[in-house]
CSV table of C-alpha atoms in Angstrom, one decimal:
chain,number,residue,atom,x,y,z
A,2,MET,CA,119.5,118.4,143.2
A,3,HIS,CA,117.6,115.9,145.0
A,4,ALA,CA,117.5,112.0,143.3
A,5,ALA,CA,114.3,110.9,141.3
A,6,HIS,CA,113.4,108.0,139.6
A,7,ALA,CA,114.4,106.6,136.7
A,8,GLN,CA,114.0,109.1,133.9
A,9,ASP,CA,112.2,109.4,130.3
A,10,VAL,CA,113.9,110.5,127.4
A,11,LEU,CA,111.7,112.9,125.8
A,12,GLU,CA,111.7,116.1,123.3
A,13,THR,CA,111.5,119.0,125.6
A,14,GLY,CA,107.9,121.1,125.2
A,15,ALA,CA,106.8,118.1,123.1
A,16,SER,CA,104.2,117.4,124.8
A,17,LYS,CA,102.1,119.5,128.2
A,18,PRO,CA,102.8,119.4,130.7
A,19,MET,CA,106.1,117.7,130.7
A,20,PRO,CA,106.9,115.0,133.5
A,21,ALA,CA,108.7,116.5,136.5
A,22,GLU,CA,111.9,115.2,135.2
A,23,TRP,CA,113.7,114.4,131.6
A,24,ILE,CA,115.7,113.5,129.9
A,25,ASP,CA,116.3,115.9,126.8
A,26,MET,CA,116.5,113.8,124.0
A,27,ASP,CA,118.1,116.1,122.3
A,28,THR,CA,120.8,116.5,124.2
A,29,GLY,CA,121.3,113.5,127.1
A,30,HIS,CA,120.1,116.5,129.9
A,31,LYS,CA,118.8,115.8,132.0
A,32,VAL,CA,115.6,118.6,132.9
A,33,ARG,CA,113.9,119.5,136.6
A,34,ARG,CA,110.7,121.5,136.6
A,35,LEU,CA,111.2,123.7,140.1
A,36,SER,CA,107.7,124.0,141.7
A,37,GLY,CA,106.3,125.2,144.3
A,38,PRO,CA,103.5,124.4,147.2
A,39,THR,CA,101.4,126.9,144.9
A,40,GLY,CA,102.4,127.6,142.3
A,41,PRO,CA,104.8,127.9,139.0
A,42,ILE,CA,108.5,129.7,140.0
A,43,SER,CA,109.4,133.1,138.4
A,44,ASN,CA,113.0,133.1,137.6
A,45,TRP,CA,114.5,135.5,138.3
A,46,TYR,CA,116.7,138.2,136.2
A,47,PHE,CA,119.7,136.9,134.7
A,48,HIS,CA,121.9,139.3,137.3
A,49,ASN,CA,120.2,138.5,140.2
A,50,ASN,CA,121.0,135.7,142.7
A,51,PRO,CA,118.9,134.0,144.2
A,52,PHE,CA,120.9,131.5,145.8
A,53,ILE,CA,121.2,131.0,150.1
A,54,ALA,CA,124.5,128.4,150.7
A,55,GLY,CA,124.0,126.8,153.5
A,56,GLN,CA,125.4,126.3,156.4
A,57,GLY,CA,126.1,123.0,156.6
A,58,ALA,CA,125.3,119.3,158.5
A,59,GLY,CA,124.0,120.6,161.0
A,60,ASP,CA,121.1,123.9,160.5
A,61,GLY,CA,119.3,121.1,157.5
A,62,HIS,CA,119.7,122.5,154.6
A,63,GLY,CA,121.8,122.6,152.2
A,64,ASP,CA,121.9,125.6,149.3
A,65,ARG,CA,118.7,127.3,148.8
A,66,MET,CA,116.7,129.0,145.8
A,67,VAL,CA,114.2,131.6,146.9
A,68,PHE,CA,110.6,132.6,145.3
A,69,SER,CA,107.0,133.8,145.7
A,70,ASN,CA,103.7,132.6,145.5
A,71,GLU,CA,100.9,133.7,146.2
A,72,VAL,CA,99.0,132.7,149.2
A,73,ASP,CA,95.5,133.9,149.7
A,74,GLY,CA,96.0,136.0,146.7
A,75,VAL,CA,98.7,137.8,148.7
A,76,SER,CA,102.7,136.7,147.5
A,77,GLN,CA,104.9,135.1,149.8
A,78,ILE,CA,108.6,134.1,149.6
A,79,PHE,CA,110.0,131.0,150.0
A,80,THR,CA,112.8,128.5,149.7
A,81,LEU,CA,113.1,125.4,148.0
A,82,ASP,CA,115.7,123.0,149.2
A,83,LEU,CA,117.7,122.3,146.0
A,84,ALA,CA,119.1,118.9,148.0
A,85,THR,CA,116.0,117.6,149.1
A,86,GLY,CA,113.2,120.1,146.2
A,87,LYS,CA,111.5,120.8,150.1
A,88,THR,CA,110.2,123.8,150.3
A,89,GLU,CA,109.1,126.3,153.2
A,90,GLN,CA,107.8,129.5,153.7
A,91,VAL,CA,109.5,132.3,154.4
A,92,THR,CA,106.9,135.2,155.5
A,93,ALA,CA,103.5,135.5,156.3
A,94,ASP,CA,102.8,139.1,156.4
A,95,PRO,CA,98.6,139.7,155.2
A,96,ALA,CA,99.8,143.2,153.4
A,97,ARG,CA,100.4,143.2,149.2
A,98,LYS,CA,103.5,143.1,149.1
A,99,ARG,CA,106.8,143.0,146.2
A,100,VAL,CA,108.8,140.8,146.4
A,101,LEU,CA,112.2,142.1,145.0
A,102,PRO,CA,115.1,140.4,143.5
A,103,MET,CA,117.7,141.4,146.4
A,104,ILE,CA,119.0,138.8,149.4
A,105,ALA,CA,121.5,140.3,152.0
A,106,ARG,CA,123.9,137.0,151.8
A,107,ALA,CA,125.7,138.8,155.6
A,108,THR,CA,122.3,138.6,157.7
A,109,ARG,CA,120.7,135.8,155.2
A,110,GLU,CA,117.9,138.2,154.7
A,111,VAL,CA,115.5,138.3,151.7
A,112,LEU,CA,113.5,142.2,151.3
A,113,TYR,CA,110.4,143.1,149.9
A,114,GLN,CA,108.3,145.9,149.9
A,115,ALA,CA,104.6,146.9,151.3
A,116,GLY,CA,103.8,150.5,150.5
A,117,ASP,CA,106.3,153.4,151.2
A,118,THR,CA,108.4,150.8,153.6
A,119,LEU,CA,112.0,147.8,152.6
A,120,TYR,CA,111.9,145.0,155.1
A,121,ALA,CA,113.8,141.7,155.3
A,122,THR,CA,113.3,138.0,156.6
A,123,GLY,CA,116.6,135.8,158.0
A,124,VAL,CA,115.4,133.1,155.9
A,125,ASP,CA,117.0,130.6,159.0
A,126,THR,CA,114.5,132.8,161.5
A,127,HIS,CA,111.3,134.1,159.5
A,128,LYS,CA,111.9,137.2,161.8
A,129,THR,CA,111.0,140.1,159.9
A,130,ARG,CA,112.4,144.0,160.5
A,131,LYS,CA,111.9,146.7,159.2
A,132,LEU,CA,114.7,148.6,156.9
A,133,TYR,CA,114.3,152.0,155.9
A,134,THR,CA,110.2,153.8,154.7
A,135,PHE,CA,110.6,156.7,152.4
A,136,PRO,CA,109.1,160.4,154.1
A,137,ALA,CA,106.1,161.4,152.4
A,138,GLY,CA,105.8,162.9,148.8
A,139,GLN,CA,110.0,161.5,148.0
A,140,ARG,CA,110.3,158.4,145.3
A,141,GLY,CA,112.1,156.0,144.5
A,142,GLY,CA,113.3,152.5,143.9
A,143,PHE,CA,115.0,150.5,145.1
A,144,ALA,CA,117.4,147.9,143.4
A,145,THR,CA,120.5,146.2,145.2
A,146,ILE,CA,122.1,145.1,148.5
A,147,ASN,CA,125.9,145.5,149.4
A,148,ALA,CA,127.5,142.7,149.8
A,149,ASP,CA,128.1,143.4,154.2
A,150,GLY,CA,124.3,144.2,154.5
A,151,THR,CA,125.4,147.2,155.2
A,152,VAL,CA,123.7,149.7,152.1
A,153,LEU,CA,121.0,150.0,149.9
A,154,ALA,CA,121.0,152.1,146.5
A,155,GLY,CA,118.7,152.6,143.3
A,156,SER,CA,117.3,155.1,141.5
A,157,TYR,CA,114.2,157.8,140.5
A,158,ALA,CA,113.5,159.7,138.0
A,159,ALA,CA,112.5,162.8,137.1
A,160,PRO,CA,108.8,162.7,136.9
A,161,GLU,CA,109.0,163.1,132.9
A,162,GLN,CA,110.2,160.2,133.1
A,163,GLY,CA,107.5,158.3,134.0
A,164,GLU,CA,104.4,159.7,132.3
A,165,ILE,CA,106.8,159.0,128.9
A,166,ALA,CA,106.0,155.9,129.7
A,167,ARG,CA,102.1,155.6,131.6
A,168,LYS,CA,101.7,157.2,127.2
A,169,TYR,CA,103.6,154.7,125.6
A,170,PRO,CA,103.7,151.8,127.2
A,171,LYS,CA,105.4,149.6,123.9
A,172,LYS,CA,109.2,149.4,125.0
A,173,SER,CA,109.2,150.5,121.1
A,174,ASP,CA,107.5,153.8,121.8
A,175,PHE,CA,109.3,154.8,125.4
A,176,PHE,CA,112.7,153.9,124.6
A,177,ASP,CA,113.8,156.5,122.1
A,178,ARG,CA,111.6,158.5,123.5
A,179,ILE,CA,112.6,158.3,126.7
A,180,TYR,CA,116.6,157.8,126.0
A,181,ASP,CA,116.0,161.8,123.9
A,182,ALA,CA,114.6,164.0,126.9
A,183,HIS,CA,118.0,163.4,128.4
A,184,LEU,CA,116.1,164.3,131.6
A,185,LEU,CA,117.4,164.1,135.2
A,186,ASN,CA,118.5,160.3,136.5
A,187,SER,CA,119.5,160.2,140.1
A,188,ILE,CA,121.1,156.8,142.0
A,189,PHE,CA,121.3,156.7,145.8
A,190,THR,CA,122.3,154.8,148.4
A,191,ILE,CA,120.1,153.8,151.4
A,192,ASP,CA,122.0,153.6,155.0
A,193,ILE,CA,120.8,150.7,157.3
A,194,ALA,CA,121.7,151.8,159.9
A,195,SER,CA,121.5,155.5,160.5
A,196,GLY,CA,118.7,155.5,157.7
A,197,LYS,CA,120.2,158.1,155.8
A,198,MET,CA,119.7,159.2,152.2
A,199,LYS,CA,121.6,160.8,150.1
A,200,VAL,CA,121.6,160.8,146.5
A,201,VAL,CA,125.9,159.9,144.9
A,202,HIS,CA,125.1,160.3,141.8
A,203,GLU,CA,123.3,162.8,139.1
A,204,GLU,CA,123.0,162.5,135.4
A,205,ASN,CA,120.5,164.1,132.2
A,206,THR,CA,120.9,160.5,131.0
A,207,TRP,CA,118.5,157.7,131.7
A,208,LEU,CA,120.2,155.2,134.3
A,209,GLY,CA,118.8,151.8,135.1
A,210,HIS,CA,120.8,148.3,135.5
A,211,ILE,CA,122.2,149.6,139.4
A,212,GLN,CA,124.4,146.3,140.8
A,213,PHE,CA,126.0,145.8,143.7
A,214,SER,CA,129.8,143.9,143.6
A,215,PRO,CA,128.6,140.8,144.8
A,216,THR,CA,132.5,141.2,146.9
A,217,ASP,CA,133.0,145.0,147.3
A,218,PRO,CA,131.2,146.0,149.2
A,219,ASP,CA,131.6,150.3,148.1
A,220,ILE,CA,131.9,149.1,144.5
A,221,LEU,CA,128.1,150.0,142.2
A,222,MET,CA,127.8,149.4,138.7
A,223,PHE,CA,125.2,151.3,136.8
A,224,CYS,CA,124.3,151.8,133.1
A,225,HIS,CA,123.3,155.0,130.6
A,226,GLU,CA,120.3,153.1,129.0
A,227,GLY,CA,119.3,154.0,125.9
A,228,PRO,CA,119.9,152.3,121.9
A,229,TRP,CA,122.7,150.3,122.9
A,230,HIS,CA,124.4,152.1,119.3
A,231,LYS,CA,124.1,155.5,120.9
A,232,VAL,CA,126.1,154.5,123.9
A,233,ASP,CA,128.4,153.9,126.3
A,234,ARG,CA,126.9,152.0,128.1
A,235,ILE,CA,128.3,150.5,131.6
A,236,TRP,CA,129.9,152.1,134.5
A,237,ARG,CA,131.5,151.2,137.2
A,238,TYR,CA,130.5,153.6,141.0
A,239,ASP,CA,133.7,153.5,144.0
A,240,LEU,CA,131.8,155.5,147.1
A,241,LYS,CA,134.3,155.7,148.6
A,242,ASP,CA,136.3,158.2,146.2
A,243,LYS,CA,132.9,158.5,144.2
A,244,THR,CA,134.2,157.6,140.8
A,245,THR,CA,133.0,157.3,137.7
A,246,THR,CA,134.5,154.3,135.8
A,247,LEU,CA,133.4,153.7,132.0
A,248,MET,CA,134.2,149.8,131.8
A,249,HIS,CA,133.8,149.9,128.4
A,250,LYS,CA,134.3,152.6,125.2
A,251,ARG,CA,132.7,151.6,121.8
A,252,SER,CA,135.4,151.7,118.9
A,253,MET,CA,133.4,151.5,115.8
A,254,PRO,CA,130.0,152.4,115.1
A,255,MET,CA,127.2,150.5,115.5
A,256,GLU,CA,129.3,149.0,117.9
A,257,ILE,CA,127.1,147.6,121.8
A,258,ALA,CA,127.7,146.4,124.2
A,259,GLY,CA,125.3,145.3,127.1
A,260,HIS,CA,123.8,143.1,129.6
A,261,GLU,CA,125.8,143.4,132.1
A,262,GLY,CA,126.9,141.4,135.3
A,263,PHE,CA,129.9,141.0,138.0
A,264,ALA,CA,131.3,138.1,138.0
A,265,PRO,CA,130.7,135.7,140.8
A,266,ASP,CA,134.4,136.6,142.9
A,267,GLY,CA,133.4,140.5,142.0
A,268,LYS,CA,136.6,141.3,140.6
A,269,SER,CA,135.8,142.0,137.1
A,270,ILE,CA,132.7,142.7,134.9
A,271,TRP,CA,130.8,140.9,132.1
A,272,PHE,CA,128.7,141.4,128.7
A,273,ASP,CA,127.7,141.0,125.5
A,274,LEU,CA,129.3,142.5,123.2
A,275,GLN,CA,128.2,143.1,119.8
A,276,LYS,CA,130.9,144.5,117.0
A,277,PRO,CA,129.1,145.9,115.1
A,278,ARG,CA,125.7,144.4,116.2
A,279,GLY,CA,124.4,141.6,115.0
A,280,GLN,CA,127.1,139.8,113.2
A,281,THR,CA,130.5,139.6,115.4
A,282,PHE,CA,129.4,138.3,119.2
A,283,TYR,CA,131.7,138.5,121.9
A,284,PHE,CA,131.1,137.9,125.8
A,285,ALA,CA,134.0,140.4,127.5
A,286,GLY,CA,134.8,141.1,130.4
A,287,ALA,CA,136.1,144.4,132.1
A,288,ASP,CA,138.2,144.4,135.5
A,289,VAL,CA,135.9,146.3,137.8
A,290,ARG,CA,139.4,149.1,139.2
A,291,THR,CA,140.8,149.8,135.7
A,292,GLY,CA,138.2,149.2,133.1
A,293,ARG,CA,141.2,147.4,131.3
A,294,GLU,CA,139.2,145.0,129.1
A,295,LEU,CA,139.9,141.5,129.9
A,296,ALA,CA,139.2,138.8,126.9
A,297,SER,CA,136.4,139.0,124.3
A,298,TYR,CA,135.4,135.3,123.7
A,299,GLY,CA,134.0,134.8,120.6
A,300,LEU,CA,130.2,133.6,119.4
A,301,THR,CA,129.0,132.5,117.0
A,302,ALA,CA,125.3,133.7,115.0
A,303,ASN,CA,123.8,130.1,117.1
A,304,GLU,CA,125.3,130.8,119.8
A,305,TRP,CA,124.7,133.4,120.7
A,306,SER,CA,122.9,134.6,124.1
A,307,ILE,CA,120.4,136.7,125.4
A,308,HIS,CA,122.3,136.7,128.6
A,309,TYR,CA,125.0,134.3,129.8
A,310,ALA,CA,126.1,133.3,133.3
A,311,ILE,CA,129.8,132.6,135.3
A,312,SER,CA,129.8,129.6,137.4
A,313,PRO,CA,130.6,129.9,141.1
A,314,ASP,CA,135.2,129.2,139.4
A,315,ARG,CA,134.4,130.7,137.3
A,316,LYS,CA,135.6,127.9,134.7
A,317,LEU,CA,132.9,127.2,133.5
A,318,PHE,CA,129.8,129.9,131.6
A,319,ALA,CA,126.5,129.4,130.5
A,320,GLY,CA,124.1,131.2,128.0
A,321,ASP,CA,120.1,131.0,127.0
A,322,GLY,CA,119.9,131.5,123.8
A,323,GLY,CA,118.0,133.3,121.1
A,324,ASP,CA,114.7,133.3,118.5
A,325,PRO,CA,115.8,134.5,115.1
A,326,THR,CA,113.5,137.1,115.7
A,327,GLN,CA,116.7,138.6,117.9
A,328,VAL,CA,119.6,140.5,117.0
A,329,ALA,CA,121.9,137.8,116.0
A,330,LYS,CA,118.8,136.2,113.6
A,331,ALA,CA,119.7,132.7,114.5
A,332,PRO,CA,118.0,130.2,112.2
A,333,ASP,CA,119.5,127.7,115.4
A,334,GLY,CA,120.0,129.9,118.1
A,335,MET,CA,117.3,128.2,120.3
A,336,TRP,CA,119.2,126.3,123.0
A,337,ILE,CA,120.1,126.0,126.6
A,338,TYR,CA,124.1,126.4,126.1
A,339,ALA,CA,127.3,125.1,128.8
A,340,PHE,CA,130.7,127.1,127.3
A,341,ARG,CA,134.0,125.9,128.5
A,342,LEU,CA,137.0,127.6,127.1
A,343,ASP,CA,138.7,125.3,124.9
A,344,ALA,CA,142.8,124.2,126.2
A,345,ALA,CA,144.0,127.2,125.8
A,346,GLY,CA,142.3,129.6,127.9
A,347,THR,CA,141.5,131.1,124.4
A,348,ARG,CA,138.5,129.9,123.1
A,349,PHE,CA,134.6,128.4,123.8
A,350,VAL,CA,133.7,125.4,122.9
A,351,SER,CA,129.9,125.1,123.2
A,352,GLU,CA,127.4,122.8,124.1
A,353,LYS,CA,123.8,122.4,124.1
A,354,LEU,CA,122.0,121.7,127.4
A,355,VAL,CA,118.7,122.2,126.4
A,356,ASN,CA,116.6,122.5,123.1
A,357,MET,CA,114.5,125.8,123.6
A,358,LYS,CA,112.6,125.3,119.7
A,359,ALA,CA,109.1,124.9,121.6
A,360,HIS,CA,109.7,128.1,123.7
A,361,GLY,CA,108.5,131.2,123.1
A,362,TYR,CA,111.6,134.1,123.5
A,363,ARG,CA,109.7,137.4,123.1
A,364,ALA,CA,107.1,136.0,125.9
A,365,LEU,CA,109.9,135.1,128.3
A,366,GLU,CA,113.3,135.4,128.5
A,367,PRO,CA,115.1,132.2,129.7
A,368,ASN,CA,117.5,134.7,132.7
A,369,VAL,CA,120.4,131.9,133.6
A,370,HIS,CA,121.7,131.2,137.1
A,371,PHE,CA,124.5,128.5,137.9
A,372,THR,CA,123.1,127.1,141.2
A,373,PRO,CA,125.4,127.5,143.7
A,374,ASP,CA,127.7,124.0,143.1
A,375,GLY,CA,127.4,124.9,139.8
A,376,LYS,CA,126.1,121.7,138.7
A,377,TRP,CA,122.8,122.4,137.2
A,378,VAL,CA,121.3,125.5,135.4
A,379,VAL,CA,118.3,127.0,136.5
A,380,PHE,CA,116.9,129.1,133.6
A,381,GLY,CA,112.9,130.7,132.9
A,382,GLY,CA,110.2,129.1,129.9
A,383,ASN,CA,107.2,128.3,129.0
A,384,PHE,CA,107.2,125.7,127.0
A,385,GLU,CA,104.6,123.7,128.6
A,386,GLY,CA,102.6,126.1,127.9
A,387,ARG,CA,102.5,128.5,130.9
A,388,ASN,CA,106.0,130.7,133.0
A,389,GLU,CA,107.5,127.7,134.6
A,390,THR,CA,111.8,127.7,136.5
A,391,TYR,CA,113.9,124.9,135.4
A,392,ALA,CA,117.4,122.9,136.5
A,393,VAL,CA,119.3,121.1,134.4
A,394,GLU,CA,122.3,119.0,134.7
A,395,VAL,CA,125.4,119.7,133.9
A,396,ALA,CA,127.1,116.4,133.4
A,397,ARG,CA,125.5,114.7,130.8
A,398,THR,CA,123.1,111.7,131.8
A,399,PRO,CA,124.9,108.5,130.3
A,400,VAL,CA,121.5,107.3,128.1
A,401,THR,CA,121.5,104.6,125.3
A,402,GLY,CA,121.2,106.7,121.8
A,403,ALA,CA,121.5,109.9,122.9
A,404,ALA,CA,125.4,111.6,121.5
A,405,PRO,CA,126.4,115.2,123.6
A,406,VAL,CA,125.6,118.1,121.7
A,407,VAL,CA,128.4,119.8,121.5
A,408,GLN,CA,130.0,122.2,119.1
A,409,ALA,CA,132.8,124.0,117.3
A,410,PRO,CA,135.3,126.1,119.4
A,411,SER,CA,134.4,129.5,118.2
A,412,PRO,CA,136.3,131.6,117.2
A,413,ALA,CA,137.7,134.5,120.3
A,414,VAL,CA,139.6,137.3,120.4
A,415,LYS,CA,141.9,137.1,123.9
A,416,SER,CA,143.2,140.7,125.0
A,417,SER,CA,146.2,140.8,127.3
């Protein structure tokens, strides 16, 4: 992150607005607002990676974060240089577009959809090319692009599923209804070079959370949506051998596993695990190829987080906490956390990075991400009165009188 002036030590959310940068008085960590040229930056969902790595000193750019801002009433794509704070506009297409949380890292392009057509624009060149147009009458929504930038994947459902969602727009009203309907859902891929679309997997089950591996172009993950205590949720699909593998099998009544995402190296999938729901909490991982459980790191109710992130070197974890109304019923869980393993590598030790007591979790989930250098955690917040995106430095800023907030190691289970 770019250098800044000396910061005030302040209670996060105590003033509206906060300064552009401050030290959280409860944790001693530096917090910075990340702003676009025309307004706030929207934070990406936790398993979508918003970063493009720098190519070195020669390209004039460091690591960048992709975001969108409105320009003349139209969403346009920008990048934020994490070293200098400079923003750069990438797209200028006047067509109304849906900015997708998809980056083709192999070709250094960001993707967006306008109407039935998907486009890719280079973050360095700003050149735009058309990737695919759905034929007339064909449905579908793009979700992910594979590691070498050659294949897209997405899903569509029977029309009745959309009708349920339209008739019952609140999640509490449509969620069980869609699950109970057991309508046909399809996962498709599109070969970008040939434009060939094919359905690779179908079930009479609500499917979602489709993600390609960050490293293996043939590995796709999806989930069975619905009440978590009723589904074996997390599945891996191999495009080469067309096999599916369950990543976690529930073993007791009311056990839940979800909010799944790949580790940065693509070799494992990690998820929130509760055995049973709302009582015992773990962050757990399974081997992508075999589904074998790798580790289950215990968390207290206060440390439980809606979403988790893993640093690029896989040595540090982050969590976005939760408020007392959520599944953990945590009395003191409204924090952005860093989690480290103890010396034995079997237990979490948590450190509080940002006090989120002024944040409304039900209105906005923070969705933590590590920057490519692993030194900052990026998250969303509404404690200034509107949705913004922030970064907190993992290293504590030396400030007299502010002590690091470190928890005792959490109970944990590690599997062989």
